[in-house]
mmCIF file of C-alpha atoms in Angstrom:
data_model
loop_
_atom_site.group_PDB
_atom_site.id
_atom_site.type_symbol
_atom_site.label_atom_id
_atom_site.label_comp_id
_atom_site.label_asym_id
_atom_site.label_seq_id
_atom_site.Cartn_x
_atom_site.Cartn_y
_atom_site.Cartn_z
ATOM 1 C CA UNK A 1 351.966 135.485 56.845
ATOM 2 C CA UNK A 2 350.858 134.513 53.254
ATOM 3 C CA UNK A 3 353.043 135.421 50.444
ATOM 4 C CA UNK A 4 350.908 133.536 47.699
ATOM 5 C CA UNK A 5 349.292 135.308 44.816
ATOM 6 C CA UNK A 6 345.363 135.870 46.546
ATOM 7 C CA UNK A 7 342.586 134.309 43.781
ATOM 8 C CA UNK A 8 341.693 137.813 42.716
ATOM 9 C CA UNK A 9 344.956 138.320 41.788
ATOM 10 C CA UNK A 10 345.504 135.092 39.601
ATOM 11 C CA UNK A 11 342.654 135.812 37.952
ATOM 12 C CA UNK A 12 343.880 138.762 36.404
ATOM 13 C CA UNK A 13 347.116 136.982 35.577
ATOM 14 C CA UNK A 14 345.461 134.462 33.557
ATOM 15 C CA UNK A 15 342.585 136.962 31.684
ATOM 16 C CA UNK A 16 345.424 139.365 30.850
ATOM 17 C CA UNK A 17 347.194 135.724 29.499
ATOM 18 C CA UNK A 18 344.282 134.661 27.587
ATOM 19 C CA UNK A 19 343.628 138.042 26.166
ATOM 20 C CA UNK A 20 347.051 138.493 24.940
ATOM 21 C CA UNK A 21 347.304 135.519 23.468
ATOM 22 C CA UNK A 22 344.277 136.044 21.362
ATOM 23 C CA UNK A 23 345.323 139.860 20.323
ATOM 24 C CA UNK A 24 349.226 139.881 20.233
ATOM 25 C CA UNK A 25 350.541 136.792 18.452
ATOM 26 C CA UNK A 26 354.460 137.060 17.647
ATOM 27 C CA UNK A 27 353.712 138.647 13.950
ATOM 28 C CA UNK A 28 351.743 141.238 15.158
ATOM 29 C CA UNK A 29 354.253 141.688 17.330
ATOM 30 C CA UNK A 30 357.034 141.892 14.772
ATOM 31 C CA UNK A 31 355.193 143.880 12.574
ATOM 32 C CA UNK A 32 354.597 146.519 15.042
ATOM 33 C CA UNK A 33 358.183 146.876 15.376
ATOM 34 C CA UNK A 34 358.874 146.550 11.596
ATOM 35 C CA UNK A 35 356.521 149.622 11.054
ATOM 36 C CA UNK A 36 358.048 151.817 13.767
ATOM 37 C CA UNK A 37 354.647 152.430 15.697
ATOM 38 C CA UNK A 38 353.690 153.979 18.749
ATOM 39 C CA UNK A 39 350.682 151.224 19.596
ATOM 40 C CA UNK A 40 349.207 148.923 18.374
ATOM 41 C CA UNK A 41 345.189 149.847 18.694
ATOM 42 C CA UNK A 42 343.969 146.682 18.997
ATOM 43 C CA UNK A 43 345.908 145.425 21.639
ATOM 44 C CA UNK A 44 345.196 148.522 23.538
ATOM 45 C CA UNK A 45 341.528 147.845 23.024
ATOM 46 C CA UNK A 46 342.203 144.487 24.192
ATOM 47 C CA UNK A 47 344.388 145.855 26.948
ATOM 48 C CA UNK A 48 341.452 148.407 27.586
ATOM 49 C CA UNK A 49 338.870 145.575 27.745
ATOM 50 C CA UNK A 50 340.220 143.645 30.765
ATOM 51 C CA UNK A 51 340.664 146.605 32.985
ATOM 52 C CA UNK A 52 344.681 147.098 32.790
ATOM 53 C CA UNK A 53 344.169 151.104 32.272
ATOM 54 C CA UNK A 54 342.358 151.292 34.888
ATOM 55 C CA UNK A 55 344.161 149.137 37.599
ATOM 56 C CA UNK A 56 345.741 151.810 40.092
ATOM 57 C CA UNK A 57 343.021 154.455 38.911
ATOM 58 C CA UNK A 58 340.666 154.400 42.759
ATOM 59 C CA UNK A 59 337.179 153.549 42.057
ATOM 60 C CA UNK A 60 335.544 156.468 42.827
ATOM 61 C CA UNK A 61 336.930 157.609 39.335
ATOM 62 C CA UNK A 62 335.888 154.622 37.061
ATOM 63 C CA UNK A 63 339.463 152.396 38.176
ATOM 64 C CA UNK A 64 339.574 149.332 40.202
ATOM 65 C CA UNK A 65 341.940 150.859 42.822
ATOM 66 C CA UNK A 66 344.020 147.779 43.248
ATOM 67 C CA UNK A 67 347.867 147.420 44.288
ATOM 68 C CA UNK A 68 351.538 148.138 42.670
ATOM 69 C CA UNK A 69 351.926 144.274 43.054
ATOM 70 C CA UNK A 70 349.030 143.874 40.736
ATOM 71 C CA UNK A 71 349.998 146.415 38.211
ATOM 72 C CA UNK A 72 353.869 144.224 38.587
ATOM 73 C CA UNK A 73 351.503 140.881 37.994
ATOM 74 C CA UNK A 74 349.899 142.729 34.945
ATOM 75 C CA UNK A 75 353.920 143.802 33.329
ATOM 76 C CA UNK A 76 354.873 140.460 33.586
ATOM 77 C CA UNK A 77 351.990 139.096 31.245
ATOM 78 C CA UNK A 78 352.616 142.091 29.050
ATOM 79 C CA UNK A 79 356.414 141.468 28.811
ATOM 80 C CA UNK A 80 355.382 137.917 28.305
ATOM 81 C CA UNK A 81 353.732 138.332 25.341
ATOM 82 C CA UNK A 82 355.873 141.399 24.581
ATOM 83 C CA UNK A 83 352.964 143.544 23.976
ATOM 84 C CA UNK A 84 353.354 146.795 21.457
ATOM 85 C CA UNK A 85 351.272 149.104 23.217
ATOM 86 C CA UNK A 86 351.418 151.913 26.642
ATOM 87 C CA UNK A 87 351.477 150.442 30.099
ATOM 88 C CA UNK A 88 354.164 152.253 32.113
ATOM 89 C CA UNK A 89 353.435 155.486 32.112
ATOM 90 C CA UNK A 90 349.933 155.405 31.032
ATOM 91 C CA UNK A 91 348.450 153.108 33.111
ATOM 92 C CA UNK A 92 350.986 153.043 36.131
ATOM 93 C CA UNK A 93 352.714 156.593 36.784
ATOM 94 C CA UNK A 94 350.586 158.820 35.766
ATOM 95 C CA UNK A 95 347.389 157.775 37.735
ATOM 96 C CA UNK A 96 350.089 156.980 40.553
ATOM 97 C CA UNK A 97 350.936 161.486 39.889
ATOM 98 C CA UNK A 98 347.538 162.299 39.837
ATOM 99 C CA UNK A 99 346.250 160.437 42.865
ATOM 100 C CA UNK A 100 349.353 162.240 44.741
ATOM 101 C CA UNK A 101 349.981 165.588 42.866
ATOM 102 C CA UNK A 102 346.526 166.216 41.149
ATOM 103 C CA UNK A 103 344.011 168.782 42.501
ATOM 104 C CA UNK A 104 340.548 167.883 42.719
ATOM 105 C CA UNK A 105 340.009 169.178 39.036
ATOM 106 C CA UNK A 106 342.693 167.435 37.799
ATOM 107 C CA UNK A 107 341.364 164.208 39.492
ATOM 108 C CA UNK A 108 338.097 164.776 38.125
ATOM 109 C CA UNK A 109 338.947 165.245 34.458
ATOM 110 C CA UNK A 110 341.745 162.736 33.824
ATOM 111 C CA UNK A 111 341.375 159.718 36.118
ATOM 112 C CA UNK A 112 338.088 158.450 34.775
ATOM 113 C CA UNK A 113 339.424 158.912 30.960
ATOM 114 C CA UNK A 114 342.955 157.182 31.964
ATOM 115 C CA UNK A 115 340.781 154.527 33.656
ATOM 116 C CA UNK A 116 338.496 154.118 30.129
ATOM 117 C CA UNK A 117 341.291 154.211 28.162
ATOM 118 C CA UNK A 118 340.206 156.860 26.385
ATOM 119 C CA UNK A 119 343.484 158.770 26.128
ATOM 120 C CA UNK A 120 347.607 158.023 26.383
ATOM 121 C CA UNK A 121 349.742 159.931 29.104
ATOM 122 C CA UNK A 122 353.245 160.511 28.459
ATOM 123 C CA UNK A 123 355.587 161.065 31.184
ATOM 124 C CA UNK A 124 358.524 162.993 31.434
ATOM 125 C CA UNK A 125 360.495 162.332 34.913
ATOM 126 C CA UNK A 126 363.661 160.779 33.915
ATOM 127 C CA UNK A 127 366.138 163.754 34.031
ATOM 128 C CA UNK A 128 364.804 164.071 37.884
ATOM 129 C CA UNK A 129 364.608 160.440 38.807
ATOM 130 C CA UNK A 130 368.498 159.566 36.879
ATOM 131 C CA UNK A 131 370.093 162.505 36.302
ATOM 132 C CA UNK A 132 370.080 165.046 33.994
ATOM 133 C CA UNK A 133 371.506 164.330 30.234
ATOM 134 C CA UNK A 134 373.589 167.253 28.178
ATOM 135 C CA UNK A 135 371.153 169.284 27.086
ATOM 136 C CA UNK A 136 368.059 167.902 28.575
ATOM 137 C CA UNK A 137 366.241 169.378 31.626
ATOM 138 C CA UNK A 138 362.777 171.440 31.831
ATOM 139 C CA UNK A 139 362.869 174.838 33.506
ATOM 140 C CA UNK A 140 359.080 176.510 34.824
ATOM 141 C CA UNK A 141 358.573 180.021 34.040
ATOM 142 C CA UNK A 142 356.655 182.477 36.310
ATOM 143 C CA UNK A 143 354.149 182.764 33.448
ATOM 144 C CA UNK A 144 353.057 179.005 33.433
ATOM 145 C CA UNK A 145 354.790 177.861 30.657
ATOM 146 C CA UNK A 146 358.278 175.134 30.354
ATOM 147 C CA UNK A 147 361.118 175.931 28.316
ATOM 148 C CA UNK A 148 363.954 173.001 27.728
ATOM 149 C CA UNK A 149 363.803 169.237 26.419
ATOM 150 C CA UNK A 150 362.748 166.250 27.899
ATOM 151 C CA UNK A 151 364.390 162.749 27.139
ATOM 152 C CA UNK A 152 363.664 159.118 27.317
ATOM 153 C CA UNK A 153 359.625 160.303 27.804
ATOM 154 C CA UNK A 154 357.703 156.980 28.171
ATOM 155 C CA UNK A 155 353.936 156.138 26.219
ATOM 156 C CA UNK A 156 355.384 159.419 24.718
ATOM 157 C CA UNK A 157 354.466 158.749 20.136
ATOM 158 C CA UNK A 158 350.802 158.367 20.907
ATOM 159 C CA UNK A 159 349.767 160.206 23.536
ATOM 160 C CA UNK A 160 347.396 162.811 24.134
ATOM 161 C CA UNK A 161 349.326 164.615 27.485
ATOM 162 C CA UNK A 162 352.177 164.201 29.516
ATOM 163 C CA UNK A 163 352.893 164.490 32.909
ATOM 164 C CA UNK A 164 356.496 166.636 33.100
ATOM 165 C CA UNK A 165 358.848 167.365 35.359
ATOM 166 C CA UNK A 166 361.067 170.735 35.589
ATOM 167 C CA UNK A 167 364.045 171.013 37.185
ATOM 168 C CA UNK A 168 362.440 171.711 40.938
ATOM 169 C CA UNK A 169 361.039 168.860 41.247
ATOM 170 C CA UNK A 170 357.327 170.278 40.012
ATOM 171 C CA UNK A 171 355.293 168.161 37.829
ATOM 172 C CA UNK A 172 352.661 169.874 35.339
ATOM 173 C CA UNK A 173 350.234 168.916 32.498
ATOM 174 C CA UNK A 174 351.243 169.712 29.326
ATOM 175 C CA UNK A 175 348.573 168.829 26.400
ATOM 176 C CA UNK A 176 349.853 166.740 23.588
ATOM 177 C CA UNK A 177 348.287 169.468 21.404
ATOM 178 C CA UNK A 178 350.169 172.543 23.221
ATOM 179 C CA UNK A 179 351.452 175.523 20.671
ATOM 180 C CA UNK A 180 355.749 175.015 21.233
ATOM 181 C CA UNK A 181 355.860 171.646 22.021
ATOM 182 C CA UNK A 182 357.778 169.431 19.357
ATOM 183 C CA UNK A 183 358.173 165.771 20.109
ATOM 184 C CA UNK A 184 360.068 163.008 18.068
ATOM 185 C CA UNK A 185 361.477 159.648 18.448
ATOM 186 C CA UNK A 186 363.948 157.947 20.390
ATOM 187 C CA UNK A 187 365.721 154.380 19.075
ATOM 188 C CA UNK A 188 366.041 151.981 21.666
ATOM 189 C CA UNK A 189 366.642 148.076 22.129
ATOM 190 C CA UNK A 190 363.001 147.032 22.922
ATOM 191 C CA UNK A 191 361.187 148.501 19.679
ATOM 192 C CA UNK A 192 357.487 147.547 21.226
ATOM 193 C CA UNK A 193 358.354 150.034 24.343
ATOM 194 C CA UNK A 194 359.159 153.374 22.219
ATOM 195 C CA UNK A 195 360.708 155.988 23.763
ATOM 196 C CA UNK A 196 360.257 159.747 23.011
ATOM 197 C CA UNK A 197 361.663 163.288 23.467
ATOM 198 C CA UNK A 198 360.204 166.485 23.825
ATOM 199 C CA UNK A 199 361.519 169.974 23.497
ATOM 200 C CA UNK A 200 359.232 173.056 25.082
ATOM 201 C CA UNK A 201 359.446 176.869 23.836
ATOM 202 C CA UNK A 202 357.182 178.705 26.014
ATOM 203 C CA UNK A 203 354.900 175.831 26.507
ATOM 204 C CA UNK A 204 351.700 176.367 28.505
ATOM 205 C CA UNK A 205 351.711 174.064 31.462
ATOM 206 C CA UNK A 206 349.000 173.115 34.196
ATOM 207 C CA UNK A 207 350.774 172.262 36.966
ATOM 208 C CA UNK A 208 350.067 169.208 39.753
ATOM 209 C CA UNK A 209 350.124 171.795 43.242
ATOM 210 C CA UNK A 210 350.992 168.861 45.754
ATOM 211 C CA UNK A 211 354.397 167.884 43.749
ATOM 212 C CA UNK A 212 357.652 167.876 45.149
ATOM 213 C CA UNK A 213 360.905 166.082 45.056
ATOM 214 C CA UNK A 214 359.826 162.590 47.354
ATOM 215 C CA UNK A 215 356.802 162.037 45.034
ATOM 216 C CA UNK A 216 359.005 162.189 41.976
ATOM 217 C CA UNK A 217 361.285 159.696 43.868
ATOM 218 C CA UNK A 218 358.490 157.791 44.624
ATOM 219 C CA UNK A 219 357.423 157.429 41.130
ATOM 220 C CA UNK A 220 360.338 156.676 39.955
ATOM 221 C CA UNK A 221 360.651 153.679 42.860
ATOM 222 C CA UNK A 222 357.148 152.507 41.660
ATOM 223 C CA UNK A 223 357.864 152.542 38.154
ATOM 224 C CA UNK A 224 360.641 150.053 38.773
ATOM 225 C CA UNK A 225 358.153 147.756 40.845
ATOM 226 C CA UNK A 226 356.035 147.833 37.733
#
């Protein structure tokens, strides 16, 4: 049995290297964190360039429908270089929700522009993958719409949806742009990663049909991996 990185796969190690070492020196780096910014735009174009949005996104939707180990291969080179800019939920848990949650529409309309980079996804899943915080947990109305807060919500200060979970275990869509939703800032130690929260008063929500509780624990699994 080989264990070894395959060719394919060092490859991408040492673009994604290269790349980052062109477009994220140390000061950028620094001054990203200085300013308090959600991403840095030109390492996301870089980022965008090489393919890393569009690693676990399958082919037939504009990705290159490769492996968790690769996306792992691809954090490493980011953590490296300690890159200001989405990865985590973005480019690894959200496509991973779509592929298993989305319908057929969903697929359509967000996996090629997740793959392009052409928009951020937040995701919201840590009260059901750790535990619930005081005061935090999402509840789904009959009407469509999600009531509650959100916390620790990853690629959460620059992006254009999230993926959400409510307190059943259902994920849903939930546009950046949606009338109730509020959103703001959380502080935490590694200021290139931040973190968000988001509170939801009769928020309209599209939600993912094929969710249930093992996919969230599945995402939360493969967002440790990565």
């Amino acid at each position: 049995m080989e264990f070894a990185l395959s060719a394919d796969q060092k490859l991408l190690q040492d673009s994604l290297r290269r790349a980052l070492e062109r477009a994220c020196p140390l000061d950028r780096v620094r001054r990203v964190a200085a300013d308090d910014l959600p991403q840095d735009r030109e390492v996301w174009r870089t980022l965008c360039e090489v393919g890393v949005p569009a690693l676990l996104v399958p082919e037939a939707f504009g990705g290159l429908g490769l492996s968790l180990l690769d996306a792992a291969l691809a954090a490493e080179e980011l953590g490296r270089h300690v890159a200001p800019s989405p990865f985590l939920g973005t480019a690894v848990l959200a496509p991973l929700a779509l592929r298993e949650a989305g319908s057929a529409a969903q697929q359509d309309k967000w996996l090629p522009r997740l793959a392009a980079g052409e928009c951020i996804a937040g995701v919201a899943i840590a009260e059901a993958v750790a535990g619930a915080r005081d005061g935090a947990g999402v509840a789904a109305n009959a009407n469509g719409t999600l009531d509650g807060s959100a916390l620790f919500v990853l690629d959460a200060g620059a992006a254009d949806v999230f993926i959400v979970t409510d307190r059943a275990g259902g994920l849903h869509l939930v546009r950046a742009d949606a009338q109730g939703l509020t959103r703001g800032a959380l502080r935490s130690i590694d200021a290139t990663r931040p973190l968000g929260e988001l509170h939801f008063a009769q928020v309209k929500a599209e939600p993912l049909p094929n969710a249930n509780q093992a996919t969230l624990a599945r995402r939360g699994g493969q967002g440790r991996a990565a």
